[in-house]
mmCIF file with all atom_site columns, C-alpha atoms in Angstrom:
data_model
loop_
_atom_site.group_PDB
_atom_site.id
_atom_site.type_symbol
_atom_site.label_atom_id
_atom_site.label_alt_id
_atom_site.label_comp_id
_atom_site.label_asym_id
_atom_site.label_entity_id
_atom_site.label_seq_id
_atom_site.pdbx_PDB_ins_code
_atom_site.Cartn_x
_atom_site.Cartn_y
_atom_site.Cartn_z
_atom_site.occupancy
_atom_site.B_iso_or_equiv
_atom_site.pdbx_formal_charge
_atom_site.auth_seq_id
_atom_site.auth_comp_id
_atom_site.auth_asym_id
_atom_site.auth_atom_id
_atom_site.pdbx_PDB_model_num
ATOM 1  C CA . UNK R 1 1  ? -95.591  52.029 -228.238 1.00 0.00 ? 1  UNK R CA 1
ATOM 2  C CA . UNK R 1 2  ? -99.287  53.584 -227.005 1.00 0.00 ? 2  UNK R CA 1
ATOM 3  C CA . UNK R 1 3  ? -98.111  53.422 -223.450 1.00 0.00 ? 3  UNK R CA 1
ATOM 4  C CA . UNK R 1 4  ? -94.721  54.266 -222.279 1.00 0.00 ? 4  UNK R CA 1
ATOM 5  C CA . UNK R 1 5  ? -93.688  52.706 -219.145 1.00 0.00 ? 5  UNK R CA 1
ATOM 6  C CA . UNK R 1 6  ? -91.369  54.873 -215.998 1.00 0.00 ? 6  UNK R CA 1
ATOM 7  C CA . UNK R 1 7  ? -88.127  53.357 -215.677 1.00 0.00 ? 7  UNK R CA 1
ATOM 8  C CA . UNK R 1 8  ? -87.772  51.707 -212.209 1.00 0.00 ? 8  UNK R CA 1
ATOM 9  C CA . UNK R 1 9  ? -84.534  52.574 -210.434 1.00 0.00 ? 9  UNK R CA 1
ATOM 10 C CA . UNK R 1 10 ? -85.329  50.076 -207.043 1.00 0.00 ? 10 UNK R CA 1
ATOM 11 C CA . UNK R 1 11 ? -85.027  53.338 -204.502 1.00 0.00 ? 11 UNK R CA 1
ATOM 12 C CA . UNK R 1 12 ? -86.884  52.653 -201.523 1.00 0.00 ? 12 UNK R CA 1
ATOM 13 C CA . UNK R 1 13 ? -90.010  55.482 -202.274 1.00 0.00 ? 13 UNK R CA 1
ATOM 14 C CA . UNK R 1 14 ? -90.665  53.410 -205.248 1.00 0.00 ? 14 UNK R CA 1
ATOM 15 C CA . UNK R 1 15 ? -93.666  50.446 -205.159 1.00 0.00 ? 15 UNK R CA 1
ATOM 16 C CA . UNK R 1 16 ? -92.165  47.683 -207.225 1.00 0.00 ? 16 UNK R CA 1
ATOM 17 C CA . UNK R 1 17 ? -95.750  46.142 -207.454 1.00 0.00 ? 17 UNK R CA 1
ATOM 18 C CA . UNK R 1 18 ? -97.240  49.335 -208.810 1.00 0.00 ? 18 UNK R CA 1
ATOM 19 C CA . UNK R 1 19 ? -94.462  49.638 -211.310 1.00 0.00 ? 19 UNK R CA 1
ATOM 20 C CA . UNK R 1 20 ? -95.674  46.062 -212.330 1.00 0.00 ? 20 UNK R CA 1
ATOM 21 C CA . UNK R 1 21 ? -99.231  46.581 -212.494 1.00 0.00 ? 21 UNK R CA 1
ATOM 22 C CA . UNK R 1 22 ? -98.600  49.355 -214.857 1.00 0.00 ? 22 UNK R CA 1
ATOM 23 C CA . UNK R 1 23 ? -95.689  47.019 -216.632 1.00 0.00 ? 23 UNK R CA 1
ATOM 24 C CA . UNK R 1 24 ? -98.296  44.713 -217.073 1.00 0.00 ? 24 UNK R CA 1
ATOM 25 C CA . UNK R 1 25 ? -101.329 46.980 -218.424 1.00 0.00 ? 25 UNK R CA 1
ATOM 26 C CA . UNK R 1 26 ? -98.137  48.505 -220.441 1.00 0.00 ? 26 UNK R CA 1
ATOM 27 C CA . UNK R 1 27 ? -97.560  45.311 -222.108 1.00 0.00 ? 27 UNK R CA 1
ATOM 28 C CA . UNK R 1 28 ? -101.713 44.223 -223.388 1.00 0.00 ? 28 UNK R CA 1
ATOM 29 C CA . UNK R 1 29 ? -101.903 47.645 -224.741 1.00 0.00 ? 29 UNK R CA 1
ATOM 30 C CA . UNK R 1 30 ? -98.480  47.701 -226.562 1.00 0.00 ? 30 UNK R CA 1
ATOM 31 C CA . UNK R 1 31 ? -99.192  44.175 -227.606 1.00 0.00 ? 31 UNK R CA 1
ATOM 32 C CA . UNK R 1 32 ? -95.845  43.129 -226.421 1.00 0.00 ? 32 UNK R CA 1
ATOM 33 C CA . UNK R 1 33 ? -95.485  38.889 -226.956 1.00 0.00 ? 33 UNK R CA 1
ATOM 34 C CA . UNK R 1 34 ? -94.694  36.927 -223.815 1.00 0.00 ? 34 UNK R CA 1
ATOM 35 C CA . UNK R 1 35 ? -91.697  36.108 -224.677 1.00 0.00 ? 35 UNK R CA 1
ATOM 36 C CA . UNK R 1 36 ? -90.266  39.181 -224.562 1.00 0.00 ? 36 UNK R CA 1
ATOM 37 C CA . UNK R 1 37 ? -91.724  40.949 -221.435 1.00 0.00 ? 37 UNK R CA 1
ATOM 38 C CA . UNK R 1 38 ? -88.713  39.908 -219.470 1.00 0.00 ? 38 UNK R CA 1
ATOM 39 C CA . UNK R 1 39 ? -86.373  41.707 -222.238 1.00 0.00 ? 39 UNK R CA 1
ATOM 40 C CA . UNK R 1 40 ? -88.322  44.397 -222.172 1.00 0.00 ? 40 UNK R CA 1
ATOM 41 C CA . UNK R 1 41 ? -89.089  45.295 -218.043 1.00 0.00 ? 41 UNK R CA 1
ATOM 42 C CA . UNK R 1 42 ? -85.212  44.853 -217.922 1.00 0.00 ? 42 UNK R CA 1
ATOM 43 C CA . UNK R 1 43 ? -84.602  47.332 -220.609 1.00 0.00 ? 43 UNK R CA 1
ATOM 44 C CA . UNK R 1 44 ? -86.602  49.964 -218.406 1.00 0.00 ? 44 UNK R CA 1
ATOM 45 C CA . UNK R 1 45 ? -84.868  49.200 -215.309 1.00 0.00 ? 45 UNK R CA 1
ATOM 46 C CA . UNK R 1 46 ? -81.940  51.198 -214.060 1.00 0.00 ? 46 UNK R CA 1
ATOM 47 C CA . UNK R 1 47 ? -79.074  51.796 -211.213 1.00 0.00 ? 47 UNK R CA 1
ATOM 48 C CA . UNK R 1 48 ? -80.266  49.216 -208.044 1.00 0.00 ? 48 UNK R CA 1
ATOM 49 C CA . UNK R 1 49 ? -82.920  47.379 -209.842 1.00 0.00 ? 49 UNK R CA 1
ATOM 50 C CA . UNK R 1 50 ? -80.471  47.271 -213.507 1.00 0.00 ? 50 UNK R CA 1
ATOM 51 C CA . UNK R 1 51 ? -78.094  45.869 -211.279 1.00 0.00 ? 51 UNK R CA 1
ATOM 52 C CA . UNK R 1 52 ? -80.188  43.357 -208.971 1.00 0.00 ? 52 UNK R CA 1
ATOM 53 C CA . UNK R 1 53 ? -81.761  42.259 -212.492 1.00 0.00 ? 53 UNK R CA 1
ATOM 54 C CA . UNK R 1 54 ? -78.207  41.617 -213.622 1.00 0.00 ? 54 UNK R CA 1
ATOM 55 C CA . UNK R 1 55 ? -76.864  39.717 -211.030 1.00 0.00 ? 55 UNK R CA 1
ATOM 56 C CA . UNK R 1 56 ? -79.757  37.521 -211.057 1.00 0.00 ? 56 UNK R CA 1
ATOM 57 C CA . UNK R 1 57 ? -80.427  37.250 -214.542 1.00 0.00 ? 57 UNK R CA 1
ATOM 58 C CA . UNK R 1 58 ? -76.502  36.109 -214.744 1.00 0.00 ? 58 UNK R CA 1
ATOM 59 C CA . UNK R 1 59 ? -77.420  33.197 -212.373 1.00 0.00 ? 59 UNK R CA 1
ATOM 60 C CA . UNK R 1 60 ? -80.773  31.884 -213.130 1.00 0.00 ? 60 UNK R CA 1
ATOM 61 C CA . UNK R 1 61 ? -79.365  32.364 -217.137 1.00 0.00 ? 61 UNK R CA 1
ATOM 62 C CA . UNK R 1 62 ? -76.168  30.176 -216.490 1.00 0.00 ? 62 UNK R CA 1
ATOM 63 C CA . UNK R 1 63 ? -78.139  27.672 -214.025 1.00 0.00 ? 63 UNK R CA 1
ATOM 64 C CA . UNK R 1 64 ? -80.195  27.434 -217.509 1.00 0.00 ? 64 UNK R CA 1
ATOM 65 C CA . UNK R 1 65 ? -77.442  26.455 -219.531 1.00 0.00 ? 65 UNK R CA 1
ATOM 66 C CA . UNK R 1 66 ? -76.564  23.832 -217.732 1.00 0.00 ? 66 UNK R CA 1
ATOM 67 C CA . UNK R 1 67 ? -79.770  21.997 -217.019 1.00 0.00 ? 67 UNK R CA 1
ATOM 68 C CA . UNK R 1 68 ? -80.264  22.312 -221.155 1.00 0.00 ? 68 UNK R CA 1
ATOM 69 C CA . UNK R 1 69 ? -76.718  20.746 -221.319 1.00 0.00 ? 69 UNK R CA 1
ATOM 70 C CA . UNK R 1 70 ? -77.639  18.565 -218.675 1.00 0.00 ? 70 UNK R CA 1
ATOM 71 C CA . UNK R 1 71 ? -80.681  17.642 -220.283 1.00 0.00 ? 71 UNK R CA 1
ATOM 72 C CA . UNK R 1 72 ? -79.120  17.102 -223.897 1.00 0.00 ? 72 UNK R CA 1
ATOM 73 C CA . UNK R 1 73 ? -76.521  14.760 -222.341 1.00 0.00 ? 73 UNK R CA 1
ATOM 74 C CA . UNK R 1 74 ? -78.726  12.773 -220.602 1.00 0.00 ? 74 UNK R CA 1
ATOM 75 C CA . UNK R 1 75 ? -81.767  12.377 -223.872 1.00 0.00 ? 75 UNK R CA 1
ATOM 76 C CA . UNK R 1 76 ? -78.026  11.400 -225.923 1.00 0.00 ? 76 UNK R CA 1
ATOM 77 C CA . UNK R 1 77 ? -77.315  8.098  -223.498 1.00 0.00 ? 77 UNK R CA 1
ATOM 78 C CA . UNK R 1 78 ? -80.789  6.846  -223.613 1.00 0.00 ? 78 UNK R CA 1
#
């Protein structure tokens, strides 16, 4: 990596938006792909904000699964 990116820990002096911008400048100069920038900002997170990404992650990733399986059920009966 050129740039190395703070981890974010969610305390309450910390800007979340200013850890983003620099996430984001982070990620054109590392050349990370799209489709990992997710994987990689959660990697850097830790204690509230490991654990807020968790929880969430948990949900919106299961809530995937089942509109995929959803999805494949349905394209099957047509």
């Amino acid at each position: 990596s050129i740039i190395k990116v703070d981890p974010f820990y969610g305390k309450n002096f910390e800007d979340a938006q200013e850890w983003i911008e620099i996430f984001l400048r982070a990620k054109e100069a590392n050349r990370w792909p799209d489709n990992r920038r997710i994987a990689i900002a959660a990697g850097i997170l830790r204690e509230e904000a490991a654990d807020w990404y968790n929880l969430h992650n948990s949900f919106v990733f299961g809530l995937d699964k089942k509109v995929d399986k959803l999805l494949r059920t349905e394209v099957k009966e047509l």
